[in-house]
């Protein structure tokens, strides 16, 4: 049997250092804390969420379920890309404080991934907003 513990005493030592079992409330707290830190510390994440919420709300009010799903997926994809981009940038700055071309390339690739997701999010939001605008006119 494969195990990360070399001996049984290692396993016992590991068990007493942490709470055993699955704790969804604790995991939810960690998720919300990370999201809070991202929104507070990174303006680009905050304003995108602020732009998505009204369009999502109107889609929900008009019961446009496909639109709600599209907006949720596009906003979620954009948020994940932004969070990964921020995490990669912070990690790169932590690992190498001096300017390094390799670190610059890593940051550029992460920014490109975030940029693609932002483009998809913006197009989706504009299309859905125009669709909702047509519903408001009727």
PDB file of C-alpha atoms in Angstrom:
ATOM      1  CA  UNK A   1       0.000   0.000   0.000  1.00  0.00           C
ATOM      2  CA  UNK A   2       1.364   3.397  -0.981  1.00  0.00           C
ATOM      3  CA  UNK A   3       1.378   6.082   1.660  1.00  0.00           C
ATOM      4  CA  UNK A   4       3.048   9.409   2.274  1.00  0.00           C
ATOM      5  CA  UNK A   5       3.881   8.287   5.802  1.00  0.00           C
ATOM      6  CA  UNK A   6       7.103   6.366   6.196  1.00  0.00           C
ATOM      7  CA  UNK A   7       6.210   4.806   9.539  1.00  0.00           C
ATOM      8  CA  UNK A   8       3.138   4.573  11.715  1.00  0.00           C
ATOM      9  CA  UNK A   9       4.633   7.072  14.172  1.00  0.00           C
ATOM     10  CA  UNK A  10       4.856   9.642  11.358  1.00  0.00           C
ATOM     11  CA  UNK A  11       1.176   9.126  10.675  1.00  0.00           C
ATOM     12  CA  UNK A  12       0.246   9.598  14.326  1.00  0.00           C
ATOM     13  CA  UNK A  13       2.376  12.748  14.488  1.00  0.00           C
ATOM     14  CA  UNK A  14       0.652  14.115  11.421  1.00  0.00           C
ATOM     15  CA  UNK A  15      -2.815  13.319  12.757  1.00  0.00           C
ATOM     16  CA  UNK A  16      -2.339  15.146  16.025  1.00  0.00           C
ATOM     17  CA  UNK A  17      -1.225  18.351  14.243  1.00  0.00           C
ATOM     18  CA  UNK A  18      -4.475  18.764  12.325  1.00  0.00           C
ATOM     19  CA  UNK A  19      -8.181  18.238  12.715  1.00  0.00           C
ATOM     20  CA  UNK A  20      -9.261  15.023  11.047  1.00  0.00           C
ATOM     21  CA  UNK A  21     -12.248  14.805   8.764  1.00  0.00           C
ATOM     22  CA  UNK A  22     -13.946  16.949   6.200  1.00  0.00           C
ATOM     23  CA  UNK A  23     -14.951  20.439   7.327  1.00  0.00           C
ATOM     24  CA  UNK A  24     -16.945  22.237   4.615  1.00  0.00           C
ATOM     25  CA  UNK A  25     -17.651  25.310   6.764  1.00  0.00           C
ATOM     26  CA  UNK A  26     -13.926  25.799   7.388  1.00  0.00           C
ATOM     27  CA  UNK A  27     -13.210  25.414   3.671  1.00  0.00           C
ATOM     28  CA  UNK A  28     -15.958  27.927   2.828  1.00  0.00           C
ATOM     29  CA  UNK A  29     -14.408  30.423   5.273  1.00  0.00           C
ATOM     30  CA  UNK A  30     -11.027  30.023   3.559  1.00  0.00           C
ATOM     31  CA  UNK A  31     -12.595  30.490   0.109  1.00  0.00           C
ATOM     32  CA  UNK A  32     -14.475  33.612   1.163  1.00  0.00           C
ATOM     33  CA  UNK A  33     -11.384  35.032   2.875  1.00  0.00           C
ATOM     34  CA  UNK A  34      -9.338  34.566  -0.301  1.00  0.00           C
ATOM     35  CA  UNK A  35     -12.052  36.162  -2.416  1.00  0.00           C
ATOM     36  CA  UNK A  36     -12.342  39.067   0.042  1.00  0.00           C
ATOM     37  CA  UNK A  37      -8.586  39.661  -0.061  1.00  0.00           C
ATOM     38  CA  UNK A  38      -8.619  39.560  -3.871  1.00  0.00           C
ATOM     39  CA  UNK A  39     -11.503  42.025  -4.147  1.00  0.00           C
ATOM     40  CA  UNK A  40     -10.040  44.426  -1.565  1.00  0.00           C
ATOM     41  CA  UNK A  41      -6.456  44.306  -2.810  1.00  0.00           C
ATOM     42  CA  UNK A  42      -7.037  44.107  -6.575  1.00  0.00           C
ATOM     43  CA  UNK A  43      -9.247  46.791  -8.117  1.00  0.00           C
ATOM     44  CA  UNK A  44      -9.472  44.925 -11.427  1.00  0.00           C
ATOM     45  CA  UNK A  45     -11.283  42.057  -9.707  1.00  0.00           C
ATOM     46  CA  UNK A  46     -13.604  44.376  -7.773  1.00  0.00           C
ATOM     47  CA  UNK A  47     -14.861  46.464 -10.683  1.00  0.00           C
ATOM     48  CA  UNK A  48     -15.489  43.416 -12.849  1.00  0.00           C
ATOM     49  CA  UNK A  49     -17.645  41.880 -10.155  1.00  0.00           C
ATOM     50  CA  UNK A  50     -19.482  45.188  -9.744  1.00  0.00           C
ATOM     51  CA  UNK A  51     -20.202  45.265 -13.490  1.00  0.00           C
ATOM     52  CA  UNK A  52     -21.387  41.646 -13.575  1.00  0.00           C
ATOM     53  CA  UNK A  53     -23.820  41.803 -10.659  1.00  0.00           C
ATOM     54  CA  UNK A  54     -26.421  44.174 -12.195  1.00  0.00           C
ATOM     55  CA  UNK A  55     -26.523  42.309 -15.508  1.00  0.00           C
ATOM     56  CA  UNK A  56     -26.808  39.048 -13.607  1.00  0.00           C
ATOM     57  CA  UNK A  57     -29.573  40.513 -11.451  1.00  0.00           C
ATOM     58  CA  UNK A  58     -31.613  41.745 -14.415  1.00  0.00           C
ATOM     59  CA  UNK A  59     -31.205  38.406 -16.147  1.00  0.00           C
ATOM     60  CA  UNK A  60     -32.484  36.703 -13.037  1.00  0.00           C
ATOM     61  CA  UNK A  61     -35.425  39.113 -12.700  1.00  0.00           C
ATOM     62  CA  UNK A  62     -36.465  38.556 -16.326  1.00  0.00           C
ATOM     63  CA  UNK A  63     -36.008  34.789 -15.870  1.00  0.00           C
ATOM     64  CA  UNK A  64     -33.523  34.511 -18.689  1.00  0.00           C
ATOM     65  CA  UNK A  65     -31.921  31.344 -17.339  1.00  0.00           C
ATOM     66  CA  UNK A  66     -29.560  30.763 -20.252  1.00  0.00           C
ATOM     67  CA  UNK A  67     -28.327  34.347 -19.867  1.00  0.00           C
ATOM     68  CA  UNK A  68     -27.855  33.858 -16.118  1.00  0.00           C
ATOM     69  CA  UNK A  69     -25.832  30.732 -16.808  1.00  0.00           C
ATOM     70  CA  UNK A  70     -23.691  32.425 -19.465  1.00  0.00           C
ATOM     71  CA  UNK A  71     -22.973  35.418 -17.232  1.00  0.00           C
ATOM     72  CA  UNK A  72     -22.125  33.177 -14.282  1.00  0.00           C
ATOM     73  CA  UNK A  73     -19.784  31.065 -16.411  1.00  0.00           C
ATOM     74  CA  UNK A  74     -18.068  34.045 -18.038  1.00  0.00           C
ATOM     75  CA  UNK A  75     -17.691  35.894 -14.724  1.00  0.00           C
ATOM     76  CA  UNK A  76     -16.468  32.758 -12.981  1.00  0.00           C
ATOM     77  CA  UNK A  77     -13.909  32.068 -15.703  1.00  0.00           C
ATOM     78  CA  UNK A  78     -12.709  35.678 -15.575  1.00  0.00           C
ATOM     79  CA  UNK A  79     -12.506  35.614 -11.785  1.00  0.00           C
ATOM     80  CA  UNK A  80     -10.531  32.357 -11.740  1.00  0.00           C
ATOM     81  CA  UNK A  81      -8.079  33.697 -14.334  1.00  0.00           C
ATOM     82  CA  UNK A  82      -7.650  36.973 -12.419  1.00  0.00           C
ATOM     83  CA  UNK A  83      -7.081  35.117  -9.131  1.00  0.00           C
ATOM     84  CA  UNK A  84      -4.510  32.812 -10.719  1.00  0.00           C
ATOM     85  CA  UNK A  85      -2.816  35.789 -12.368  1.00  0.00           C
ATOM     86  CA  UNK A  86      -2.621  37.638  -9.043  1.00  0.00           C
ATOM     87  CA  UNK A  87      -1.345  34.548  -7.241  1.00  0.00           C
ATOM     88  CA  UNK A  88       1.326  33.926  -9.879  1.00  0.00           C
ATOM     89  CA  UNK A  89       2.471  37.561  -9.761  1.00  0.00           C
ATOM     90  CA  UNK A  90       2.680  37.540  -5.959  1.00  0.00           C
ATOM     91  CA  UNK A  91       4.520  34.217  -5.967  1.00  0.00           C
ATOM     92  CA  UNK A  92       6.987  35.421  -8.612  1.00  0.00           C
ATOM     93  CA  UNK A  93       7.682  38.596  -6.620  1.00  0.00           C
ATOM     94  CA  UNK A  94       8.229  36.480  -3.514  1.00  0.00           C
ATOM     95  CA  UNK A  95      10.612  34.047  -5.228  1.00  0.00           C
ATOM     96  CA  UNK A  96      12.680  36.624  -7.126  1.00  0.00           C
ATOM     97  CA  UNK A  97      12.836  40.205  -5.898  1.00  0.00           C
ATOM     98  CA  UNK A  98      15.303  41.313  -8.592  1.00  0.00           C
ATOM     99  CA  UNK A  99      14.209  41.891 -12.153  1.00  0.00           C
ATOM    100  CA  UNK A 100      14.526  38.657 -14.133  1.00  0.00           C
ATOM    101  CA  UNK A 101      13.509  38.063 -17.757  1.00  0.00           C
ATOM    102  CA  UNK A 102      12.212  34.566 -16.961  1.00  0.00           C
ATOM    103  CA  UNK A 103       9.962  35.908 -14.213  1.00  0.00           C
ATOM    104  CA  UNK A 104       8.804  38.604 -16.628  1.00  0.00           C
ATOM    105  CA  UNK A 105       7.870  35.949 -19.190  1.00  0.00           C
ATOM    106  CA  UNK A 106       5.941  33.998 -16.556  1.00  0.00           C
ATOM    107  CA  UNK A 107       4.035  37.117 -15.534  1.00  0.00           C
ATOM    108  CA  UNK A 108       3.340  37.988 -19.184  1.00  0.00           C
ATOM    109  CA  UNK A 109       1.889  34.538 -19.867  1.00  0.00           C
ATOM    110  CA  UNK A 110      -0.299  34.741 -16.759  1.00  0.00           C
ATOM    111  CA  UNK A 111      -1.465  38.214 -17.804  1.00  0.00           C
ATOM    112  CA  UNK A 112      -2.236  36.928 -21.309  1.00  0.00           C
ATOM    113  CA  UNK A 113      -4.418  34.159 -19.862  1.00  0.00           C
ATOM    114  CA  UNK A 114      -6.244  36.719 -17.734  1.00  0.00           C
ATOM    115  CA  UNK A 115      -6.576  38.991 -20.774  1.00  0.00           C
ATOM    116  CA  UNK A 116      -8.207  36.290 -22.868  1.00  0.00           C
ATOM    117  CA  UNK A 117     -10.703  35.548 -20.108  1.00  0.00           C
ATOM    118  CA  UNK A 118     -11.421  39.267 -19.668  1.00  0.00           C
ATOM    119  CA  UNK A 119     -12.109  39.570 -23.407  1.00  0.00           C
ATOM    120  CA  UNK A 120     -14.543  36.642 -23.341  1.00  0.00           C
ATOM    121  CA  UNK A 121     -16.191  38.065 -20.190  1.00  0.00           C
ATOM    122  CA  UNK A 122     -16.547  41.548 -21.719  1.00  0.00           C
ATOM    123  CA  UNK A 123     -18.046  40.262 -24.969  1.00  0.00           C
ATOM    124  CA  UNK A 124     -20.460  38.023 -23.062  1.00  0.00           C
ATOM    125  CA  UNK A 125     -21.482  40.848 -20.753  1.00  0.00           C
ATOM    126  CA  UNK A 126     -22.033  43.276 -23.641  1.00  0.00           C
ATOM    127  CA  UNK A 127     -24.118  40.768 -25.603  1.00  0.00           C
ATOM    128  CA  UNK A 128     -26.206  39.891 -22.581  1.00  0.00           C
ATOM    129  CA  UNK A 129     -26.659  43.549 -21.615  1.00  0.00           C
ATOM    130  CA  UNK A 130     -27.858  44.384 -25.128  1.00  0.00           C
ATOM    131  CA  UNK A 131     -30.245  41.423 -25.015  1.00  0.00           C
ATOM    132  CA  UNK A 132     -31.624  42.652 -21.691  1.00  0.00           C
ATOM    133  CA  UNK A 133     -31.915  46.171 -23.088  1.00  0.00           C
ATOM    134  CA  UNK A 134     -34.120  44.802 -25.863  1.00  0.00           C
ATOM    135  CA  UNK A 135     -36.317  43.143 -23.226  1.00  0.00           C
ATOM    136  CA  UNK A 136     -36.640  46.443 -21.352  1.00  0.00           C
ATOM    137  CA  UNK A 137     -37.802  48.258 -24.502  1.00  0.00           C
ATOM    138  CA  UNK A 138     -40.655  45.825 -25.102  1.00  0.00           C
TER     139      UNK A 138
END
